[in-house]
PDB file of C-alpha atoms in Angstrom:
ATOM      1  CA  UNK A   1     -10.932  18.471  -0.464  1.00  0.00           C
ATOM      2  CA  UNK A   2     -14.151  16.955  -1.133  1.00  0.00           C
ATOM      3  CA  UNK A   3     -17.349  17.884   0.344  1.00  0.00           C
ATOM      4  CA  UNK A   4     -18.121  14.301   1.721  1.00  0.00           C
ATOM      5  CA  UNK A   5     -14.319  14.588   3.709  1.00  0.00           C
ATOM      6  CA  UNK A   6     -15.467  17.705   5.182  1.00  0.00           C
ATOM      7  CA  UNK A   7     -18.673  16.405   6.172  1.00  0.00           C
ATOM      8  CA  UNK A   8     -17.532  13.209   7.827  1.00  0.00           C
ATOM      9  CA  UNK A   9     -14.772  15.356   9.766  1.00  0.00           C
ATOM     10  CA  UNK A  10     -17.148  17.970  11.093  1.00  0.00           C
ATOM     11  CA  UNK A  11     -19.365  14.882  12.132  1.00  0.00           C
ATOM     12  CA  UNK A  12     -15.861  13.040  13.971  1.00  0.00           C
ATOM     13  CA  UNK A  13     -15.601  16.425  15.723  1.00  0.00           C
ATOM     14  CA  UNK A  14     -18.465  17.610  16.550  1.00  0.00           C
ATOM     15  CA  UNK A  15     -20.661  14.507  17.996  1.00  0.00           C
ATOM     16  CA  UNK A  16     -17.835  11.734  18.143  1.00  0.00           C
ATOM     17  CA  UNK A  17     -15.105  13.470  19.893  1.00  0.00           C
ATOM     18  CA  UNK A  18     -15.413  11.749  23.364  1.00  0.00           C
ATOM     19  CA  UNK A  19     -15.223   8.224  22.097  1.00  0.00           C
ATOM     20  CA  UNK A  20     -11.651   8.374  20.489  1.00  0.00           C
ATOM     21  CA  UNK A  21      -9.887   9.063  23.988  1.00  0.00           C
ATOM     22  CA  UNK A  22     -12.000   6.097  25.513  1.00  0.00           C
ATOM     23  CA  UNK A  23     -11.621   3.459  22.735  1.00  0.00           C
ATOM     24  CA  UNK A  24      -7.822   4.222  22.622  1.00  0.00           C
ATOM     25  CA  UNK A  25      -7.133   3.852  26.617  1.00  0.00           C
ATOM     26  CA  UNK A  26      -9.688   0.562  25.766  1.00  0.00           C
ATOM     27  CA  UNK A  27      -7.279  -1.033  23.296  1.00  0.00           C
ATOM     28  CA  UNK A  28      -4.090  -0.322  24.930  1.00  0.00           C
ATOM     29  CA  UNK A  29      -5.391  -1.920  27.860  1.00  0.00           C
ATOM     30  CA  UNK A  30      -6.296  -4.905  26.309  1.00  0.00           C
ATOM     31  CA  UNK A  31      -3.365  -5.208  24.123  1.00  0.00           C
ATOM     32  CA  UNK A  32      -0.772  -4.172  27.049  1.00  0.00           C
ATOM     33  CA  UNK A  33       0.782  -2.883  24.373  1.00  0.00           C
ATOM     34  CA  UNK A  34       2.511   0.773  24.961  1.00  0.00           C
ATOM     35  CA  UNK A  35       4.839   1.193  22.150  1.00  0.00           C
ATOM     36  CA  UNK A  36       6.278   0.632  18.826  1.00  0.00           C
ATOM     37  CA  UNK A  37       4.402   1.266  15.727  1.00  0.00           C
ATOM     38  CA  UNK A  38       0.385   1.262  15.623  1.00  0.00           C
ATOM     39  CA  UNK A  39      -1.999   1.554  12.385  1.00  0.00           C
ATOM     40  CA  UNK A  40      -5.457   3.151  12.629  1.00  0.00           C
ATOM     41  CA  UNK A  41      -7.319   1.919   9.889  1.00  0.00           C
ATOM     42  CA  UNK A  42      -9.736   4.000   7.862  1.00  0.00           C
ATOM     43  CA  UNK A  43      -8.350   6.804  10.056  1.00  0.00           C
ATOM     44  CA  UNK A  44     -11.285   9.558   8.727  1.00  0.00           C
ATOM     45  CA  UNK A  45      -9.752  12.496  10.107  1.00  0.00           C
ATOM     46  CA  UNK A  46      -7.116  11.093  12.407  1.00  0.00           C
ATOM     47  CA  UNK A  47      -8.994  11.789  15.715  1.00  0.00           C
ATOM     48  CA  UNK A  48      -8.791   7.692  16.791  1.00  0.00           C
ATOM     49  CA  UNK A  49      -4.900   7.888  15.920  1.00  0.00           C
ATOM     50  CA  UNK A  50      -3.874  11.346  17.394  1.00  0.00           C
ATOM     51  CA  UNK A  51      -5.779   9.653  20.682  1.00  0.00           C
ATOM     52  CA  UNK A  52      -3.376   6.767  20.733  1.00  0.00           C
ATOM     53  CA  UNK A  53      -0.403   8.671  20.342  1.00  0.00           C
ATOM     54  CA  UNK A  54      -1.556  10.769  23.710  1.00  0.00           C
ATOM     55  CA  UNK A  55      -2.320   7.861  25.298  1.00  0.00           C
ATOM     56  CA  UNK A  56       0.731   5.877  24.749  1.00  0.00           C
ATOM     57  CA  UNK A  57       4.363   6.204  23.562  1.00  0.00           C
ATOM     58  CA  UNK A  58       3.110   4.554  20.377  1.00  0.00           C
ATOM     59  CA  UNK A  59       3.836   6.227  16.507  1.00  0.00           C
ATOM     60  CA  UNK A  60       1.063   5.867  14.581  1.00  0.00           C
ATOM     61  CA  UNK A  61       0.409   5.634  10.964  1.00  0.00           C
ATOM     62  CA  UNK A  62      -3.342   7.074  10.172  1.00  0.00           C
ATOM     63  CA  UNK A  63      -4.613   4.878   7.083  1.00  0.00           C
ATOM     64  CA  UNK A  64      -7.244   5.696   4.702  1.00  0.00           C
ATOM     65  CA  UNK A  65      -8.523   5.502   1.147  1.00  0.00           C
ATOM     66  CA  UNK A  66      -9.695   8.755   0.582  1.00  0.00           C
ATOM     67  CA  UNK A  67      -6.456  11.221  -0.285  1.00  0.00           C
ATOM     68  CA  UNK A  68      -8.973  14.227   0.969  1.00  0.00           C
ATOM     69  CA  UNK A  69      -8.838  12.498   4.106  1.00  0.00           C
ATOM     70  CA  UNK A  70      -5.868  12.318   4.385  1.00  0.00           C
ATOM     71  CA  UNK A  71      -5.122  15.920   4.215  1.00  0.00           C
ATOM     72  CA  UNK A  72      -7.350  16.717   6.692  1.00  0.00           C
ATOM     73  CA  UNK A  73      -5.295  13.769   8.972  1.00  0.00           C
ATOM     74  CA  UNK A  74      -1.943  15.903   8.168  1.00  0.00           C
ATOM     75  CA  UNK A  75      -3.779  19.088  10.139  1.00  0.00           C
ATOM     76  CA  UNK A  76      -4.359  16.755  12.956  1.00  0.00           C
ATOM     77  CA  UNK A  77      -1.276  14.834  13.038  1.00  0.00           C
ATOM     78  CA  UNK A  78       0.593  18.725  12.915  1.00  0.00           C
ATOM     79  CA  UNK A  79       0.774  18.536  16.485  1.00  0.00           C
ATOM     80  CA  UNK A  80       2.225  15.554  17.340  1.00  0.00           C
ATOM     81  CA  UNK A  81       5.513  16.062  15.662  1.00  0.00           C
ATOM     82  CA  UNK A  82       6.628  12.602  13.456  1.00  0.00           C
ATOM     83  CA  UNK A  83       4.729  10.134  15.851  1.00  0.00           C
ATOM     84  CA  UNK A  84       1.377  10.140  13.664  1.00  0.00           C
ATOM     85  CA  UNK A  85       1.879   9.533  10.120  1.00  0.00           C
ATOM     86  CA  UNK A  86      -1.139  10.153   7.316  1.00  0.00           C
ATOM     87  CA  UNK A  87      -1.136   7.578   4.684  1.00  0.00           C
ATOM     88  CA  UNK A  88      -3.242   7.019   1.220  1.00  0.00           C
ATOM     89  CA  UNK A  89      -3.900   2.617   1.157  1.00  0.00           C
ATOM     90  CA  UNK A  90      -6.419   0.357   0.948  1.00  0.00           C
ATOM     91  CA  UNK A  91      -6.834  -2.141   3.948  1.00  0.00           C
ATOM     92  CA  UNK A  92      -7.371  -5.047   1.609  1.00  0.00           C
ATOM     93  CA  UNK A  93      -3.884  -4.502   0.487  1.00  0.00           C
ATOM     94  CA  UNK A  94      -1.906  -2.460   3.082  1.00  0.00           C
ATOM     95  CA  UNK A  95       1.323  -0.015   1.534  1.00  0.00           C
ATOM     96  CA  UNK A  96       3.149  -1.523   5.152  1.00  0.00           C
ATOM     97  CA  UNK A  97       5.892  -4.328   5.427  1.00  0.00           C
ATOM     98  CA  UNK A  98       4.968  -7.351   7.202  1.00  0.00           C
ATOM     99  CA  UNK A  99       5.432  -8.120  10.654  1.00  0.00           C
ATOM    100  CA  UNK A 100       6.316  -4.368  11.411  1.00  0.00           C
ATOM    101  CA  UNK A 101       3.132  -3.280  13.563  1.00  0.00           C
ATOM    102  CA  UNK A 102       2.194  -3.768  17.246  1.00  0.00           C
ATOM    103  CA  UNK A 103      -1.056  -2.656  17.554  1.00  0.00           C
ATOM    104  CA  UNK A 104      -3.667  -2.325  14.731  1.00  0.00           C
ATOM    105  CA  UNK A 105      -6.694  -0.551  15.728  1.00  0.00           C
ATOM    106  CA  UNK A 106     -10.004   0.947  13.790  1.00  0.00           C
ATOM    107  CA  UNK A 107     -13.205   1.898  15.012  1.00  0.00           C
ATOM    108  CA  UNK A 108     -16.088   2.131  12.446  1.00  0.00           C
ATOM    109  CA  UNK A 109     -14.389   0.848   8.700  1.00  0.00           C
ATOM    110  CA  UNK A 110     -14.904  -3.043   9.573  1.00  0.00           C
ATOM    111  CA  UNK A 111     -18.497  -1.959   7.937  1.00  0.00           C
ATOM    112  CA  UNK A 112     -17.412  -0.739   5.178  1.00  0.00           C
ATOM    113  CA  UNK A 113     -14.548  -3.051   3.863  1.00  0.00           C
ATOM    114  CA  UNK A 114     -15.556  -5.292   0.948  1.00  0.00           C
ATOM    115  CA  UNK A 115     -13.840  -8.426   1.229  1.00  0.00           C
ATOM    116  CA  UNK A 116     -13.293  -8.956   5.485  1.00  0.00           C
ATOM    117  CA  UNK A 117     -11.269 -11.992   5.213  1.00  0.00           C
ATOM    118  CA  UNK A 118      -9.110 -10.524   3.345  1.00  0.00           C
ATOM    119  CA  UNK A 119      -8.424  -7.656   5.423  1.00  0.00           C
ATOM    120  CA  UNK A 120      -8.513  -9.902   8.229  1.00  0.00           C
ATOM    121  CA  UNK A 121      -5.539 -11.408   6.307  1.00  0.00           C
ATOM    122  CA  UNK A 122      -4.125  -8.078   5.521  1.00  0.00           C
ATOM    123  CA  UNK A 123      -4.202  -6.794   9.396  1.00  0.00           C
ATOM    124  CA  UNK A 124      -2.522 -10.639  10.251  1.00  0.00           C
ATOM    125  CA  UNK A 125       0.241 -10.257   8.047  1.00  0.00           C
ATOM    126  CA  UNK A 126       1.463  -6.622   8.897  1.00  0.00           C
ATOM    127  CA  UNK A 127       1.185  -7.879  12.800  1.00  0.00           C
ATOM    128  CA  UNK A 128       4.414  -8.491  14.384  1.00  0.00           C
ATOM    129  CA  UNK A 129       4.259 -11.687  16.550  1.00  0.00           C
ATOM    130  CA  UNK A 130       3.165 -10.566  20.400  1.00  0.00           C
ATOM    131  CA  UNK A 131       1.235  -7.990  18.259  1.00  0.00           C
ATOM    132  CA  UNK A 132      -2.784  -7.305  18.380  1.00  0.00           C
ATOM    133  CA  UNK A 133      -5.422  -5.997  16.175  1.00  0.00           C
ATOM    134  CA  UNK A 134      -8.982  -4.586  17.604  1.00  0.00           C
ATOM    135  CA  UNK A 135     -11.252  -3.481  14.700  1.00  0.00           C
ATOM    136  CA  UNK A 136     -14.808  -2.923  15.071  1.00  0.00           C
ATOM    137  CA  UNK A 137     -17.693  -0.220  16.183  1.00  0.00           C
ATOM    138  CA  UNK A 138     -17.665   0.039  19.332  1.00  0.00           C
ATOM    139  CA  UNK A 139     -18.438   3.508  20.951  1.00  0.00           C
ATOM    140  CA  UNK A 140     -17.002   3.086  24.073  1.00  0.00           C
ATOM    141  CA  UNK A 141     -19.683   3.594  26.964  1.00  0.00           C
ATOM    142  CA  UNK A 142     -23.527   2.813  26.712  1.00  0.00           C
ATOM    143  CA  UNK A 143     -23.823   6.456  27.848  1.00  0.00           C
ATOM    144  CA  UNK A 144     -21.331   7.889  25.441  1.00  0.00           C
ATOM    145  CA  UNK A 145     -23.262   6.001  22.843  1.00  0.00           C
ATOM    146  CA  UNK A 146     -26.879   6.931  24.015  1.00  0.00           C
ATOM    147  CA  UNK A 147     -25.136  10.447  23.952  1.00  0.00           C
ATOM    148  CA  UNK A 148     -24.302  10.050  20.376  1.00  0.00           C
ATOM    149  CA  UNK A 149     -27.221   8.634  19.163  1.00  0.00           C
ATOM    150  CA  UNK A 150     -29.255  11.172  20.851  1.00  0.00           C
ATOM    151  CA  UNK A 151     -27.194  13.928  18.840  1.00  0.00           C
ATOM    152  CA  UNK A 152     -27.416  11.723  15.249  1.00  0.00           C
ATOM    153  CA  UNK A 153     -31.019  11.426  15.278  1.00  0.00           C
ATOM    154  CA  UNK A 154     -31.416  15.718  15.619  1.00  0.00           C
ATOM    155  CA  UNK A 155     -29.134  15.548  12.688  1.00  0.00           C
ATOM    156  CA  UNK A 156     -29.976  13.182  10.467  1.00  0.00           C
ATOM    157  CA  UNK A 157     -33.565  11.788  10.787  1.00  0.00           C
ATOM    158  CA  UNK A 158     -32.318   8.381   9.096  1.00  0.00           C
ATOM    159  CA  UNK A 159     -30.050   7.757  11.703  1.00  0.00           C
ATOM    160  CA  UNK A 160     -31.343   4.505  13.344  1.00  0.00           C
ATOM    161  CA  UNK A 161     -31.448   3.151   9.887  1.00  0.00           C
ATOM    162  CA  UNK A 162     -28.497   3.685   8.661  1.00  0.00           C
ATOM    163  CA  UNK A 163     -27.041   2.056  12.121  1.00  0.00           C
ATOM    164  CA  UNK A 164     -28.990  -1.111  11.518  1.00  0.00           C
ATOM    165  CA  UNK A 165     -28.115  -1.105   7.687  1.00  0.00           C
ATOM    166  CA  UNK A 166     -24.936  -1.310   8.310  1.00  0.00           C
ATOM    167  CA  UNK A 167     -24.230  -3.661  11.806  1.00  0.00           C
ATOM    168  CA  UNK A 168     -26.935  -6.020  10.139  1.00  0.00           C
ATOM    169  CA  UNK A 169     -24.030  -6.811   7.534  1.00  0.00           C
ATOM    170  CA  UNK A 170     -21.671  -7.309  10.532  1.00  0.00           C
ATOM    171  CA  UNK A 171     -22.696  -8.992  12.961  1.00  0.00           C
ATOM    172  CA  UNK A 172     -20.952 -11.641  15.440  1.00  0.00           C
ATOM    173  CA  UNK A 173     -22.041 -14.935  13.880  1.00  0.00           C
ATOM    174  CA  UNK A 174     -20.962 -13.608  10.269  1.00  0.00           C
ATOM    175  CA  UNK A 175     -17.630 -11.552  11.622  1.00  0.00           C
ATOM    176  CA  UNK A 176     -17.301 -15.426  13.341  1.00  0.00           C
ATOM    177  CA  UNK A 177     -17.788 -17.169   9.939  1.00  0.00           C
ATOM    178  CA  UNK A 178     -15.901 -14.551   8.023  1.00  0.00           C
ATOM    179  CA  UNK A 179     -12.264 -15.111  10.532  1.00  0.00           C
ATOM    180  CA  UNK A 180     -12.745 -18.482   9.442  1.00  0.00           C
ATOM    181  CA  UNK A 181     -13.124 -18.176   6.125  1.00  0.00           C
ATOM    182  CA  UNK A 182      -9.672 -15.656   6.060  1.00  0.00           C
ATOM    183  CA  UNK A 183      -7.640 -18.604   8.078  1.00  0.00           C
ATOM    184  CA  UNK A 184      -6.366 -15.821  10.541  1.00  0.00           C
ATOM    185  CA  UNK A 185      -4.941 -18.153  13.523  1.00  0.00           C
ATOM    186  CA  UNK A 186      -5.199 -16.703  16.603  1.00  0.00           C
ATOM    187  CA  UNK A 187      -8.993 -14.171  16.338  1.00  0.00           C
ATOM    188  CA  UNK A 188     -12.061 -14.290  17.949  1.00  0.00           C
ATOM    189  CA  UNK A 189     -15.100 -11.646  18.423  1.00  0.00           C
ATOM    190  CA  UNK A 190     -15.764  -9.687  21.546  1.00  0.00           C
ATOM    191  CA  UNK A 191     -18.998  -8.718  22.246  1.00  0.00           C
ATOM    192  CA  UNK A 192     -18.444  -5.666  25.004  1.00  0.00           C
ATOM    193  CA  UNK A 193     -21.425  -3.167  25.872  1.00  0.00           C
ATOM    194  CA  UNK A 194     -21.354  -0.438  23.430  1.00  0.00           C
ATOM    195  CA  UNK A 195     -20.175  -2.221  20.468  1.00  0.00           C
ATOM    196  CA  UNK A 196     -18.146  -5.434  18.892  1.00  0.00           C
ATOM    197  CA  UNK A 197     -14.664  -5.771  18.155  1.00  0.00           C
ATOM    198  CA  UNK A 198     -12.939  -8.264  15.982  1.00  0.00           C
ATOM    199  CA  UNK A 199     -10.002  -9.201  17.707  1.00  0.00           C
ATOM    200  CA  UNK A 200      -6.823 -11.075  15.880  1.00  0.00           C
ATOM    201  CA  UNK A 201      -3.190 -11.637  17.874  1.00  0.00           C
ATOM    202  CA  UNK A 202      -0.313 -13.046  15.944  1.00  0.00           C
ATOM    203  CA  UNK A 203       2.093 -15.632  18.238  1.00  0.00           C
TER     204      UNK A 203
END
């Protein structure tokens, strides 16, 4: 397990821990979607995912790149029997069969992917129609975010920084130009108070 994966877990645990219940009661209310299969993309440690399963009657597949990840995922999916599922794949080209998922969800990769249209592409074609995909940043509240940053800057004096760094290469008028470019149908960007979300529906 690699010293990065144990990092980024601690991290998810420690100081982001109150944002994966109120992301995933977010989504499922704006999906009204309740069950069938969901995908978490760049799952980290699985915290997003294990919160949709309690929050809905949903299975969900935890994705992610890094295979040390994805160990630490199967410690957090071991309590939820087979309804969270911990797989290695890339979200430009997705190990899952088309039109098989309701919900696709992910808060925090969007920033990180290097060809967005083509994920955006990706996330449309393993949609089932009447399905929904939110990916984006958000961190739920303004307070649970003022929280967090609070926390971040004791730990890591380049927090601010980093943030900026990395929403300057996302934001809404390039996500906007970017869902054109991939020729997803049915997408638009919503701007909500403590954070963005790309949001793409297949019909």
């Amino acid at each position: 397990m690699t010293k990065s994966a144990e990092g980024f877990a601690r991290i998810a645990r420690e100081v982001f821990a109150p944002v994966y219940p109120v992301i995933a009661e977010q989504v499922l209310a704006w999906s009204g979607i309740q069950s069938g299969l969901a995908l978490d993309i760049g799952s980290g440690p699985g915290f997003f995912a294990a919160a949709l399963v309690e929050k809905s009657e949903l299975s969900v597949i935890a994705l992610d790149t890094d295979p040390a990840m994805a160990r630490i995922a199967q410690k957090t999916a071991a309590g939820y029997r087979d309804r969270m599922i911990p797989v290695v794949g890339d979200v430009h080209c997705m190990p899952i069969r088309d039109g098989v998922a309701s919900l696709i969800a992910s808060r925090g990769s969007i920033y990180f992917w290097e060809d967005r249209p083509q994920a955006f592409r990706e996330i449309e074609r393993v949609l089932r129609p009447g399905g929904a995909a939110f990916v984006g940043g958000s961190f739920g509240t303004a307070a649970l975010r003022n929280d967090i940053f609070r926390e971040m800057r004791l730990r890591n004096p380049d927090w601010d920084r980093d943030v900026a760094r990395r929403s300057g290469g996302a934001t809404p008028d390039l996500l906007r130009r970017e869902l054109v470019a991939s020729g997803v149908a049915h997408s638009r960007v919503r701007e909500e108070e403590a954070g963005l979300w790309v949001e793409i529906r297949k019909t």
